[in-house]
């Protein structure tokens, strides 16, 4: 058996770098801080690729099954003989896959940031926060138990808060960081409740035990129930709430578009490729429990994912800020992944949806990071986020133009790019399991192609804007990551995920379902064609359509007023009728009672302070007076 204990350094190195850069970054200067942060990521990226090679190609399998390996483990908190919280590293197909995703994207973002963030105030702090995020996300994906995952889950939330609010002098960035933190905390409360319910009934936090088909979680599938659902089902629904919050699924989606206020490389790292897929990873990690013990919870995952993908795709068709278009695109694509998990079975070809979800998670990380970094290069060139203030940039940004086009073709599902292969598997799984959700995802496929090429044609074609200065291509530190990610977006579709990452660890045969794929390709091509007609050259078709469907367009443009609804509920109902009465009670009753006790104590103390004057005559007078009064009282009692 190959030894994987070295994998603990994948966690230790970024943590050390966070501490070092946080404390000493201002002393060593920005250039060295960037080099050290990027170098550390290069090391852990190399370790992750070595781990992937050893696990998938050099480790002997148990029969045809990839087995989970506990590379390191130590007990942190001991509650009972069976119930304890451990800290360690779990190596299995999805954790190894996520190591590749997180370190690859993070390494590209580090390289890109050395150019994009050059000259920014707080450059050293920025790289310290990137190291903290890398540590948090890596600790989450290799967690051998659900409580360690929860600890690092919250650290990811802290990292997100710090990076979104990096421009702390900008009010919109501060508001966005608080919004992200608060919304995800509500969802994480559900996650914690789910963990407590699950551990109380199974007496374990350990993933290997929990996901064992003959383990305690699955054995209790038909156990104690509440409102017609088993406790295991309720616990998995609550666990999913945490995943829905982190992955910005409806109705917790409102934080993700605002999170674009952070630096663009942060958007690529946290809100496109790694952090937001944590929810998908959570459901995948607990998939045997969902599939075998809580099928109702799995249906919730499927339908919420399907609705979120359609809802976000419609909104993306109307947005003009290029980063917000990509943010809603992310929500839509994450919905694809959730739906794929929700329609999947367990084991063999029944687990096609599970494999497809992980496959799409992998390809999406590459092409969405490419899209965000490409958007950063565009913003770097023209100093605006609005596509309405762009046009004709293909002449000025040839590398960015080509790589962005590759990313758009990939997300639109056009062969032979990787997005086609992973999306086709999702559609095939949905077709086998749920025709309604399959139809929804066909519609989403067309919308995705439309809004991405609406973005592409507005930026690189269309009417050329009178720029204040001539746009120019980004430096090599920014274009090299674009080229590497573009290559990944082109070729990642050929990775045989059906032989590497499956629901039960066992390979199965899978091929392209052309009966599903060909209509999907045609729908994507139709979406591209419509976008080309409307936006390649300046015309009034978009304005006429917006006027024709005025109310629908207005609803979508204003994101269906979900943010306004939350503000109304928060300010007009919760604050006015719950928070204000509680605050009044706290100030006048709680504080008033304490203040009254303090006042009475002060008055009484003032009155009796003369009893401790230090004068002997006064003490003698008081003593004799008390003795006389006591004697009179005793005589009176005796007489009575």
XYZ file of N, CA, C and O in Angstrom, residues 205-293:
356
model
N -19.367 10.614 13.348
C -19.186 11.702 12.383
C -18.411 11.219 11.158
O -18.283 11.947 10.187
N -17.900 10.022 11.197
C -16.946 9.511 10.212
C -17.611 9.252 8.860
O -18.638 8.574 8.771
N -17.024 9.788 7.786
C -17.599 9.637 6.454
C -17.587 8.190 5.991
O -18.560 7.720 5.381
N -16.504 7.474 6.248
C -16.422 6.084 5.778
C -17.537 5.250 6.404
O -18.192 4.439 5.731
N -17.785 5.473 7.698
C -18.854 4.739 8.379
C -20.227 5.193 7.905
O -21.117 4.379 7.648
N -20.412 6.510 7.794
C -21.716 7.049 7.411
C -22.129 6.613 6.014
O -23.309 6.339 5.766
N -21.179 6.571 5.086
C -21.531 6.281 3.693
C -21.404 4.806 3.329
O -21.592 4.442 2.165
N -21.100 3.980 4.302
C -21.066 2.534 4.066
C -22.496 2.045 3.795
O -23.398 2.300 4.596
N -22.747 1.369 2.668
C -24.106 0.889 2.375
C -24.707 0.034 3.476
O -25.936 -0.090 3.564
N -23.874 -0.578 4.311
C -24.393 -1.365 5.442
C -24.175 -0.633 6.765
O -24.265 -1.232 7.836
N -23.879 0.675 6.703
C -23.579 1.462 7.887
C -24.819 1.908 8.638
O -25.955 1.684 8.200
N -24.639 2.603 9.783
C -25.753 2.965 10.657
C -26.711 3.978 10.047
O -27.909 3.953 10.334
N -26.216 4.902 9.217
C -27.100 5.913 8.633
C -28.104 5.265 7.683
O -29.309 5.541 7.740
N -27.611 4.383 6.829
C -28.481 3.749 5.841
C -29.357 2.683 6.500
O -30.509 2.465 6.098
N -28.852 2.072 7.564
C -29.639 1.062 8.282
C -30.862 1.675 8.949
O -31.865 0.993 9.185
N -30.810 2.976 9.265
C -31.925 3.642 9.951
C -32.864 4.353 8.987
O -33.631 5.230 9.388
N -32.810 3.995 7.709
C -33.623 4.674 6.698
C -35.106 4.652 7.048
O -35.832 5.612 6.810
N -35.585 3.575 7.624
C -37.003 3.477 7.959
C -37.257 3.599 9.446
O -38.266 3.110 9.949
N -36.338 4.243 10.164
C -36.452 4.350 11.620
C -37.424 5.423 12.066
O -38.441 5.677 11.429
N -37.088 6.059 13.208
C -37.947 7.087 13.795
C -38.295 8.147 12.768
O -37.474 8.519 11.929
N -39.561 8.618 12.820
C -40.019 9.560 11.810
C -40.678 10.771 12.448
O -41.082 10.758 13.605
N -40.778 11.840 11.658
C -41.449 13.072 12.082
C -42.118 13.663 10.844
O -41.478 13.835 9.809
N -43.418 13.925 10.944
C -44.203 14.444 9.825
C -44.075 13.567 8.583
O -44.009 14.055 7.446
N -44.018 12.274 8.796
C -44.012 11.337 7.689
C -42.660 11.063 7.073
O -42.558 10.245 6.155
N -41.616 11.732 7.552
C -40.276 11.518 7.026
C -39.375 10.991 8.130
O -39.502 11.395 9.287
N -38.449 10.117 7.763
C -37.538 9.565 8.757
C -36.590 10.646 9.258
O -36.358 11.669 8.588
N -36.009 10.418 10.423
C -35.056 11.369 10.991
C -33.847 11.521 10.071
O -33.309 12.625 9.914
N -33.412 10.433 9.445
C -32.283 10.499 8.518
C -32.628 11.418 7.340
O -31.805 12.227 6.899
N -33.869 11.317 6.838
C -34.288 12.185 5.735
C -34.256 13.648 6.157
O -33.753 14.511 5.436
N -34.808 13.937 7.355
C -34.787 15.319 7.850
C -33.348 15.816 8.019
O -33.028 16.954 7.661
N -32.499 14.967 8.561
C -31.110 15.391 8.776
C -30.426 15.692 7.454
O -29.673 16.665 7.337
N -30.703 14.910 6.416
C -30.073 15.147 5.123
C -30.644 16.378 4.427
O -29.939 17.060 3.670
N -31.913 16.683 4.671
C -32.482 17.934 4.144
C -31.795 19.127 4.799
O -31.433 20.106 4.135
N -31.589 19.050 6.112
C -30.900 20.141 6.816
C -29.446 20.262 6.361
O -28.922 21.372 6.209
N -28.783 19.125 6.160
C -27.412 19.168 5.639
C -27.398 19.848 4.275
O -26.519 20.677 3.980
N -28.387 19.527 3.441
C -28.455 20.149 2.114
C -28.643 21.662 2.208
O -28.153 22.404 1.331
N -29.330 22.148 3.229
C -29.492 23.596 3.383
C -28.141 24.291 3.424
O -27.953 25.354 2.828
N -27.187 23.696 4.149
C -25.843 24.262 4.188
C -25.215 24.283 2.808
O -24.602 25.278 2.401
N -25.380 23.184 2.068
C -24.845 23.125 0.714
C -25.523 24.110 -0.217
O -24.875 24.732 -1.065
N -26.837 24.291 -0.069
C -27.576 25.238 -0.909
C -27.108 26.666 -0.649
O -27.011 27.479 -1.575
N -26.791 26.980 0.613
C -26.298 28.319 0.931
C -24.938 28.576 0.336
O -24.698 29.614 -0.300
N -24.027 27.641 0.511
C -22.668 27.827 0.000
C -22.646 27.826 -1.526
O -21.842 28.539 -2.143
N -23.510 27.029 -2.151
C -23.547 26.958 -3.606
C -24.539 27.929 -4.228
O -24.817 27.858 -5.426
N -25.107 28.825 -3.413
C -25.981 29.902 -3.907
C -27.197 29.369 -4.658
O -27.606 29.934 -5.679
N -27.792 28.288 -4.171
C -29.037 27.806 -4.736
C -30.213 28.638 -4.213
O -30.172 29.160 -3.101
N -31.266 28.728 -5.014
C -32.468 29.434 -4.594
C -32.988 28.808 -3.297
O -33.042 27.592 -3.180
N -33.364 29.584 -2.280
C -33.472 31.043 -2.213
C -32.258 31.720 -1.574
O -32.350 32.874 -1.174
N -31.125 31.009 -1.469
C -29.930 31.594 -0.854
C -28.982 32.201 -1.898
O -27.835 32.509 -1.582
N -29.472 32.391 -3.112
C -28.608 32.815 -4.222
C -28.232 34.291 -4.163
O -27.327 34.729 -4.878
N -28.888 35.094 -3.337
C -28.798 36.556 -3.443
C -27.405 37.092 -3.131
O -27.066 38.201 -3.548
N -26.576 36.335 -2.418
C -25.262 36.855 -2.036
C -24.244 36.787 -3.169
O -23.320 37.598 -3.233
N -24.397 35.836 -4.088
C -23.332 35.582 -5.060
C -23.132 36.726 -6.061
O -21.990 37.138 -6.287
N -24.195 37.278 -6.692
C -23.944 38.392 -7.635
C -23.287 39.598 -6.960
O -22.401 40.229 -7.545
N -23.688 39.922 -5.736
C -23.088 41.052 -5.031
C -21.631 40.776 -4.672
O -20.836 41.705 -4.518
N -21.280 39.503 -4.532
C -19.900 39.152 -4.170
C -18.912 39.513 -5.258
O -17.700 39.462 -5.031
N -19.406 39.905 -6.429
C -18.512 40.331 -7.517
C -17.823 41.654 -7.200
O -17.000 42.133 -7.972
N -18.175 42.288 -6.067
C -17.523 43.535 -5.658
C -16.060 43.303 -5.280
O -15.282 44.252 -5.222
N -15.692 42.078 -4.976
C -14.297 41.783 -4.663
C -13.437 41.832 -5.915
O -13.947 41.970 -7.040
N -12.114 41.736 -5.775
C -11.239 41.703 -6.953
C -11.631 40.566 -7.892
O -12.049 39.489 -7.452
N -11.495 40.776 -9.194
C -11.924 39.783 -10.182
C -11.238 38.423 -10.001
O -11.899 37.389 -10.150
N -9.936 38.344 -9.682
C -9.356 37.013 -9.436
C -10.042 36.280 -8.285
O -10.132 35.048 -8.293
N -10.526 37.033 -7.294
C -11.276 36.426 -6.188
C -12.557 35.805 -6.712
O -12.965 34.712 -6.301
N -13.225 36.509 -7.634
C -14.438 35.968 -8.245
C -14.145 34.644 -8.935
O -14.930 33.695 -8.855
N -13.004 34.581 -9.616
C -12.632 33.348 -10.299
C -12.349 32.224 -9.314
O -12.749 31.081 -9.519
N -11.685 32.565 -8.219
C -11.264 31.541 -7.261
C -12.420 31.054 -6.400
O -12.690 29.858 -6.315
N -13.105 31.972 -5.765
C -14.096 31.601 -4.761
C -15.475 31.411 -5.358
O -16.165 30.435 -5.080
N -15.889 32.323 -6.185
C -17.290 32.364 -6.582
C -17.555 31.827 -7.975
O -18.604 32.059 -8.542
N -16.582 31.113 -8.521
C -16.815 30.490 -9.812
C -16.346 29.049 -9.837
O -17.007 28.194 -10.394
N -15.210 28.776 -9.227
C -14.584 27.477 -9.448
C -14.514 26.590 -8.214
O -14.563 25.375 -8.339
N -14.378 27.153 -7.040
C -14.102 26.284 -5.892
C -15.125 26.411 -4.768
O -15.831 25.468 -4.465
N -15.254 27.596 -4.159
C -16.108 27.700 -2.975
C -17.554 27.321 -3.267
O -18.169 26.561 -2.516
N -18.109 27.831 -4.363
C -19.524 27.585 -4.601
C -19.840 26.139 -4.965
O -21.007 25.743 -4.912
N -18.831 25.365 -5.331
C -19.093 23.947 -5.579
C -18.967 23.127 -4.299
O -19.152 21.911 -4.330
N -18.690 23.785 -3.170
C -18.592 23.060 -1.902
C -19.913 22.376 -1.565
O -19.932 21.276 -1.006
N -21.035 23.029 -1.909
C -22.338 22.414 -1.660
C -22.541 21.160 -2.484
O -23.075 20.156 -1.994
N -22.117 21.209 -3.738
C -22.200 20.028 -4.603
C -21.320 18.916 -4.028
O -21.724 17.747 -3.968
N -20.123 19.291 -3.592
C -19.207 18.309 -3.013
C -19.804 17.685 -1.749
O -19.659 16.472 -1.524
N -20.490 18.492 -0.933
C -21.106 17.976 0.292
C -22.151 16.912 -0.035
O -22.172 15.841 0.573
N -23.036 17.200 -0.991
C -24.063 16.221 -1.373
C -23.403 14.969 -1.961
O -23.813 13.843 -1.675
N -22.351 15.166 -2.767
C -21.647 14.018 -3.350
C -20.965 13.187 -2.272
O -20.968 11.954 -2.329
N -20.375 13.852 -1.282
C -19.705 13.146 -0.196
C -20.696 12.275 0.575
O -20.379 11.147 0.977
N -21.903 12.776 0.783
C -22.926 12.033 1.535
C -23.884 11.285 0.604
O -24.947 10.842 1.041
N -23.512 11.105 -0.664
C -24.449 10.590 -1.652
C -25.034 9.220 -1.315
O -26.245 9.004 -1.506
N -24.250 8.252 -0.830
C -24.877 6.966 -0.491
C -26.020 7.110 0.517
O -27.024 6.408 0.418
N -25.864 8.031 1.474
C -26.935 8.250 2.455
C -28.151 8.854 1.764
O -29.297 8.430 1.983
N -27.924 9.862 0.911
C -29.038 10.479 0.185
C -29.760 9.459 -0.681
O -30.991 9.369 -0.674
N -28.997 8.669 -1.431
C -29.594 7.775 -2.405
C -30.279 6.579 -1.765
O -31.389 6.199 -2.160
N -29.649 5.977 -0.749
C -30.148 4.731 -0.177
C -31.046 4.936 1.040
O -31.913 4.096 1.307
N -30.851 6.047 1.771
C -31.611 6.236 3.009
C -32.539 7.437 2.972
O -33.466 7.515 3.777
